[in-house]
PDB file of C-alpha atoms in Angstrom:
ATOM      1  CA  UNK K   1     199.074 205.080  35.461  1.00  0.00           C
ATOM      2  CA  UNK K   2     196.862 202.632  33.622  1.00  0.00           C
ATOM      3  CA  UNK K   3     196.941 198.844  33.536  1.00  0.00           C
ATOM      4  CA  UNK K   4     198.782 198.640  30.218  1.00  0.00           C
ATOM      5  CA  UNK K   5     201.619 200.815  31.468  1.00  0.00           C
ATOM      6  CA  UNK K   6     201.772 198.923  34.766  1.00  0.00           C
ATOM      7  CA  UNK K   7     201.861 195.571  32.952  1.00  0.00           C
ATOM      8  CA  UNK K   8     204.629 196.753  30.602  1.00  0.00           C
ATOM      9  CA  UNK K   9     206.718 198.122  33.480  1.00  0.00           C
ATOM     10  CA  UNK K  10     206.133 194.917  35.443  1.00  0.00           C
ATOM     11  CA  UNK K  11     207.214 192.876  32.430  1.00  0.00           C
ATOM     12  CA  UNK K  12     210.404 194.938  32.293  1.00  0.00           C
ATOM     13  CA  UNK K  13     211.057 194.474  36.033  1.00  0.00           C
ATOM     14  CA  UNK K  14     210.378 190.735  35.771  1.00  0.00           C
ATOM     15  CA  UNK K  15     212.613 190.370  32.708  1.00  0.00           C
ATOM     16  CA  UNK K  16     215.384 192.190  34.554  1.00  0.00           C
ATOM     17  CA  UNK K  17     215.034 189.861  37.548  1.00  0.00           C
ATOM     18  CA  UNK K  18     214.820 186.906  35.177  1.00  0.00           C
ATOM     19  CA  UNK K  19     218.109 187.925  33.583  1.00  0.00           C
ATOM     20  CA  UNK K  20     219.713 187.852  37.025  1.00  0.00           C
ATOM     21  CA  UNK K  21     218.337 184.649  38.575  1.00  0.00           C
ATOM     22  CA  UNK K  22     216.001 182.843  36.232  1.00  0.00           C
ATOM     23  CA  UNK K  23     214.397 182.999  32.840  1.00  0.00           C
ATOM     24  CA  UNK K  24     213.642 186.476  31.423  1.00  0.00           C
ATOM     25  CA  UNK K  25     210.527 185.354  29.504  1.00  0.00           C
ATOM     26  CA  UNK K  26     208.999 183.717  32.571  1.00  0.00           C
ATOM     27  CA  UNK K  27     210.042 186.766  34.579  1.00  0.00           C
ATOM     28  CA  UNK K  28     208.233 189.013  32.102  1.00  0.00           C
ATOM     29  CA  UNK K  29     204.991 187.086  32.550  1.00  0.00           C
ATOM     30  CA  UNK K  30     205.185 186.968  36.340  1.00  0.00           C
ATOM     31  CA  UNK K  31     206.212 190.631  36.583  1.00  0.00           C
ATOM     32  CA  UNK K  32     203.406 191.794  34.283  1.00  0.00           C
ATOM     33  CA  UNK K  33     200.734 189.973  36.297  1.00  0.00           C
ATOM     34  CA  UNK K  34     202.187 191.071  39.639  1.00  0.00           C
ATOM     35  CA  UNK K  35     202.288 194.695  38.463  1.00  0.00           C
ATOM     36  CA  UNK K  36     198.511 194.671  38.061  1.00  0.00           C
ATOM     37  CA  UNK K  37     197.803 193.325  41.563  1.00  0.00           C
ATOM     38  CA  UNK K  38     198.151 196.541  43.607  1.00  0.00           C
ATOM     39  CA  UNK K  39     195.061 197.900  41.824  1.00  0.00           C
ATOM     40  CA  UNK K  40     192.916 195.106  43.261  1.00  0.00           C
ATOM     41  CA  UNK K  41     191.622 197.847  45.592  1.00  0.00           C
ATOM     42  CA  UNK K  42     190.004 199.655  42.647  1.00  0.00           C
ATOM     43  CA  UNK K  43     186.851 197.935  41.265  1.00  0.00           C
ATOM     44  CA  UNK K  44     187.298 199.620  37.875  1.00  0.00           C
ATOM     45  CA  UNK K  45     190.792 198.212  37.325  1.00  0.00           C
ATOM     46  CA  UNK K  46     191.593 195.097  35.283  1.00  0.00           C
ATOM     47  CA  UNK K  47     192.191 192.987  38.402  1.00  0.00           C
ATOM     48  CA  UNK K  48     189.401 194.720  40.320  1.00  0.00           C
ATOM     49  CA  UNK K  49     186.826 193.762  37.684  1.00  0.00           C
ATOM     50  CA  UNK K  50     187.917 190.127  37.832  1.00  0.00           C
ATOM     51  CA  UNK K  51     188.023 189.948  41.636  1.00  0.00           C
ATOM     52  CA  UNK K  52     185.056 192.244  42.189  1.00  0.00           C
ATOM     53  CA  UNK K  53     183.993 191.130  45.698  1.00  0.00           C
ATOM     54  CA  UNK K  54     187.558 191.417  47.006  1.00  0.00           C
ATOM     55  CA  UNK K  55     188.025 194.728  45.214  1.00  0.00           C
ATOM     56  CA  UNK K  56     184.837 196.298  46.571  1.00  0.00           C
ATOM     57  CA  UNK K  57     185.657 195.094  50.078  1.00  0.00           C
ATOM     58  CA  UNK K  58     189.191 196.517  49.916  1.00  0.00           C
ATOM     59  CA  UNK K  59     187.986 199.831  48.537  1.00  0.00           C
ATOM     60  CA  UNK K  60     185.325 200.143  51.239  1.00  0.00           C
ATOM     61  CA  UNK K  61     187.701 199.138  54.038  1.00  0.00           C
ATOM     62  CA  UNK K  62     190.798 201.100  53.079  1.00  0.00           C
ATOM     63  CA  UNK K  63     190.296 203.056  49.844  1.00  0.00           C
ATOM     64  CA  UNK K  64     192.384 203.148  46.678  1.00  0.00           C
ATOM     65  CA  UNK K  65     196.184 203.440  46.821  1.00  0.00           C
ATOM     66  CA  UNK K  66     196.451 202.565  50.487  1.00  0.00           C
ATOM     67  CA  UNK K  67     197.160 199.039  51.787  1.00  0.00           C
ATOM     68  CA  UNK K  68     197.851 197.517  48.379  1.00  0.00           C
ATOM     69  CA  UNK K  69     200.189 200.326  47.369  1.00  0.00           C
ATOM     70  CA  UNK K  70     202.867 199.627  49.985  1.00  0.00           C
ATOM     71  CA  UNK K  71     206.151 197.738  49.942  1.00  0.00           C
ATOM     72  CA  UNK K  72     204.551 195.353  52.462  1.00  0.00           C
ATOM     73  CA  UNK K  73     201.918 194.343  49.903  1.00  0.00           C
ATOM     74  CA  UNK K  74     204.661 193.899  47.288  1.00  0.00           C
ATOM     75  CA  UNK K  75     206.499 191.603  49.709  1.00  0.00           C
ATOM     76  CA  UNK K  76     203.334 189.545  50.238  1.00  0.00           C
ATOM     77  CA  UNK K  77     202.903 189.256  46.452  1.00  0.00           C
ATOM     78  CA  UNK K  78     206.505 188.035  46.165  1.00  0.00           C
ATOM     79  CA  UNK K  79     206.119 185.548  49.012  1.00  0.00           C
ATOM     80  CA  UNK K  80     202.888 184.165  47.539  1.00  0.00           C
ATOM     81  CA  UNK K  81     204.517 183.756  44.108  1.00  0.00           C
ATOM     82  CA  UNK K  82     207.444 181.917  45.708  1.00  0.00           C
ATOM     83  CA  UNK K  83     205.024 179.698  47.637  1.00  0.00           C
ATOM     84  CA  UNK K  84     202.978 178.845  44.530  1.00  0.00           C
ATOM     85  CA  UNK K  85     206.175 178.082  42.625  1.00  0.00           C
ATOM     86  CA  UNK K  86     207.388 175.784  45.399  1.00  0.00           C
ATOM     87  CA  UNK K  87     204.073 173.960  45.840  1.00  0.00           C
ATOM     88  CA  UNK K  88     203.670 173.410  42.101  1.00  0.00           C
ATOM     89  CA  UNK K  89     207.275 172.289  41.539  1.00  0.00           C
ATOM     90  CA  UNK K  90     206.574 168.514  41.955  1.00  0.00           C
ATOM     91  CA  UNK K  91     203.984 168.651  39.166  1.00  0.00           C
ATOM     92  CA  UNK K  92     206.100 170.540  36.637  1.00  0.00           C
ATOM     93  CA  UNK K  93     207.966 167.444  35.415  1.00  0.00           C
ATOM     94  CA  UNK K  94     204.716 165.533  34.925  1.00  0.00           C
ATOM     95  CA  UNK K  95     203.186 168.457  33.047  1.00  0.00           C
ATOM     96  CA  UNK K  96     206.391 169.036  31.045  1.00  0.00           C
ATOM     97  CA  UNK K  97     206.947 172.599  32.230  1.00  0.00           C
ATOM     98  CA  UNK K  98     210.745 172.970  32.126  1.00  0.00           C
ATOM     99  CA  UNK K  99     210.418 176.763  32.255  1.00  0.00           C
ATOM    100  CA  UNK K 100     208.697 176.697  35.677  1.00  0.00           C
ATOM    101  CA  UNK K 101     210.528 179.199  37.899  1.00  0.00           C
ATOM    102  CA  UNK K 102     212.384 178.355  41.088  1.00  0.00           C
ATOM    103  CA  UNK K 103     210.930 179.939  44.210  1.00  0.00           C
ATOM    104  CA  UNK K 104     213.578 182.689  44.458  1.00  0.00           C
ATOM    105  CA  UNK K 105     213.041 183.659  40.813  1.00  0.00           C
ATOM    106  CA  UNK K 106     209.242 183.664  41.070  1.00  0.00           C
ATOM    107  CA  UNK K 107     209.364 185.650  44.306  1.00  0.00           C
ATOM    108  CA  UNK K 108     211.758 188.260  42.964  1.00  0.00           C
ATOM    109  CA  UNK K 109     209.905 188.578  39.637  1.00  0.00           C
ATOM    110  CA  UNK K 110     206.607 189.147  41.454  1.00  0.00           C
ATOM    111  CA  UNK K 111     208.037 191.483  44.095  1.00  0.00           C
ATOM    112  CA  UNK K 112     209.720 193.701  41.506  1.00  0.00           C
ATOM    113  CA  UNK K 113     206.661 193.612  39.248  1.00  0.00           C
ATOM    114  CA  UNK K 114     204.422 194.823  42.077  1.00  0.00           C
ATOM    115  CA  UNK K 115     207.050 197.348  43.162  1.00  0.00           C
ATOM    116  CA  UNK K 116     207.146 198.790  39.638  1.00  0.00           C
ATOM    117  CA  UNK K 117     203.451 199.614  40.091  1.00  0.00           C
ATOM    118  CA  UNK K 118     204.266 201.707  43.152  1.00  0.00           C
ATOM    119  CA  UNK K 119     207.135 203.443  41.362  1.00  0.00           C
ATOM    120  CA  UNK K 120     204.884 204.486  38.476  1.00  0.00           C
ATOM    121  CA  UNK K 121     202.036 205.600  40.738  1.00  0.00           C
ATOM    122  CA  UNK K 122     204.541 207.648  42.751  1.00  0.00           C
ATOM    123  CA  UNK K 123     205.067 209.719  39.601  1.00  0.00           C
ATOM    124  CA  UNK K 124     201.397 210.748  39.488  1.00  0.00           C
ATOM    125  CA  UNK K 125     199.732 213.657  41.271  1.00  0.00           C
ATOM    126  CA  UNK K 126     197.863 211.295  43.612  1.00  0.00           C
ATOM    127  CA  UNK K 127     201.085 209.553  44.604  1.00  0.00           C
ATOM    128  CA  UNK K 128     201.540 206.690  47.063  1.00  0.00           C
ATOM    129  CA  UNK K 129     202.619 206.118  50.668  1.00  0.00           C
ATOM    130  CA  UNK K 130     204.881 203.094  50.119  1.00  0.00           C
ATOM    131  CA  UNK K 131     205.958 202.704  53.753  1.00  0.00           C
ATOM    132  CA  UNK K 132     202.578 203.288  55.427  1.00  0.00           C
ATOM    133  CA  UNK K 133     201.657 202.897  58.219  1.00  0.00           C
ATOM    134  CA  UNK K 134     205.234 203.006  59.582  1.00  0.00           C
ATOM    135  CA  UNK K 135     206.261 206.145  57.744  1.00  0.00           C
ATOM    136  CA  UNK K 136     203.546 208.483  56.427  1.00  0.00           C
ATOM    137  CA  UNK K 137     205.648 209.749  53.533  1.00  0.00           C
ATOM    138  CA  UNK K 138     203.683 210.462  50.353  1.00  0.00           C
ATOM    139  CA  UNK K 139     205.658 210.256  47.136  1.00  0.00           C
ATOM    140  CA  UNK K 140     204.059 212.114  44.252  1.00  0.00           C
ATOM    141  CA  UNK K 141     205.006 213.565  40.923  1.00  0.00           C
ATOM    142  CA  UNK K 142     203.626 215.826  38.220  1.00  0.00           C
ATOM    143  CA  UNK K 143     202.030 213.233  35.924  1.00  0.00           C
ATOM    144  CA  UNK K 144     198.308 212.804  35.318  1.00  0.00           C
ATOM    145  CA  UNK K 145     196.974 209.241  35.359  1.00  0.00           C
ATOM    146  CA  UNK K 146     195.746 208.213  31.921  1.00  0.00           C
ATOM    147  CA  UNK K 147     197.533 210.965  29.966  1.00  0.00           C
ATOM    148  CA  UNK K 148     198.126 209.357  26.545  1.00  0.00           C
ATOM    149  CA  UNK K 149     201.195 211.541  25.978  1.00  0.00           C
ATOM    150  CA  UNK K 150     202.782 209.793  28.959  1.00  0.00           C
ATOM    151  CA  UNK K 151     201.128 206.377  28.998  1.00  0.00           C
ATOM    152  CA  UNK K 152     201.687 205.350  25.364  1.00  0.00           C
ATOM    153  CA  UNK K 153     205.412 206.160  25.170  1.00  0.00           C
ATOM    154  CA  UNK K 154     206.046 204.724  28.647  1.00  0.00           C
ATOM    155  CA  UNK K 155     204.205 201.462  27.935  1.00  0.00           C
ATOM    156  CA  UNK K 156     205.935 201.126  24.561  1.00  0.00           C
ATOM    157  CA  UNK K 157     209.418 201.745  25.959  1.00  0.00           C
ATOM    158  CA  UNK K 158     208.916 199.384  28.909  1.00  0.00           C
ATOM    159  CA  UNK K 159     207.555 196.658  26.624  1.00  0.00           C
ATOM    160  CA  UNK K 160     210.422 197.025  24.135  1.00  0.00           C
ATOM    161  CA  UNK K 161     213.003 197.061  26.924  1.00  0.00           C
ATOM    162  CA  UNK K 162     211.454 193.918  28.440  1.00  0.00           C
ATOM    163  CA  UNK K 163     211.523 192.136  25.091  1.00  0.00           C
ATOM    164  CA  UNK K 164     215.128 193.207  24.587  1.00  0.00           C
ATOM    165  CA  UNK K 165     216.134 191.890  28.017  1.00  0.00           C
ATOM    166  CA  UNK K 166     214.400 188.616  27.218  1.00  0.00           C
ATOM    167  CA  UNK K 167     216.280 188.365  23.949  1.00  0.00           C
ATOM    168  CA  UNK K 168     213.102 188.517  21.890  1.00  0.00           C
ATOM    169  CA  UNK K 169     214.197 191.622  19.945  1.00  0.00           C
TER     170      UNK K 169
END
């Protein structure tokens, strides 16, 4: 899948988490960003172009859709989001950021956003090994990455569903 579809699915996952334990709009933003992070191992991706040295190093060391396409990476993304939320919390009142998420909300939004990336990539022919290295089980589907007949409707539906969950439509 492409970045736009991943971001839309992550926004949906974050909005869903936000509906449960936080703010759906903040959840959308966190989920969308987190959904792009697993592709940091691909220098041509949105995140890979912005973090080029890290991206090139990851691709050389492990390849694409390996380390960053596991549930363990998603957990790290969630933990880091929770940590950032906690460390920044004292400054949110001074900066007038009443929407700032609590650490459980930020962590869950980010974890589910990153996990949505794995779910979508598992539908492609290349697939993913989400439990590697513990369980070498490759999940793959019939879809071709970048197929506009799949990507456009999927991104649109995820984005509309996220906006609906957030109460924006």
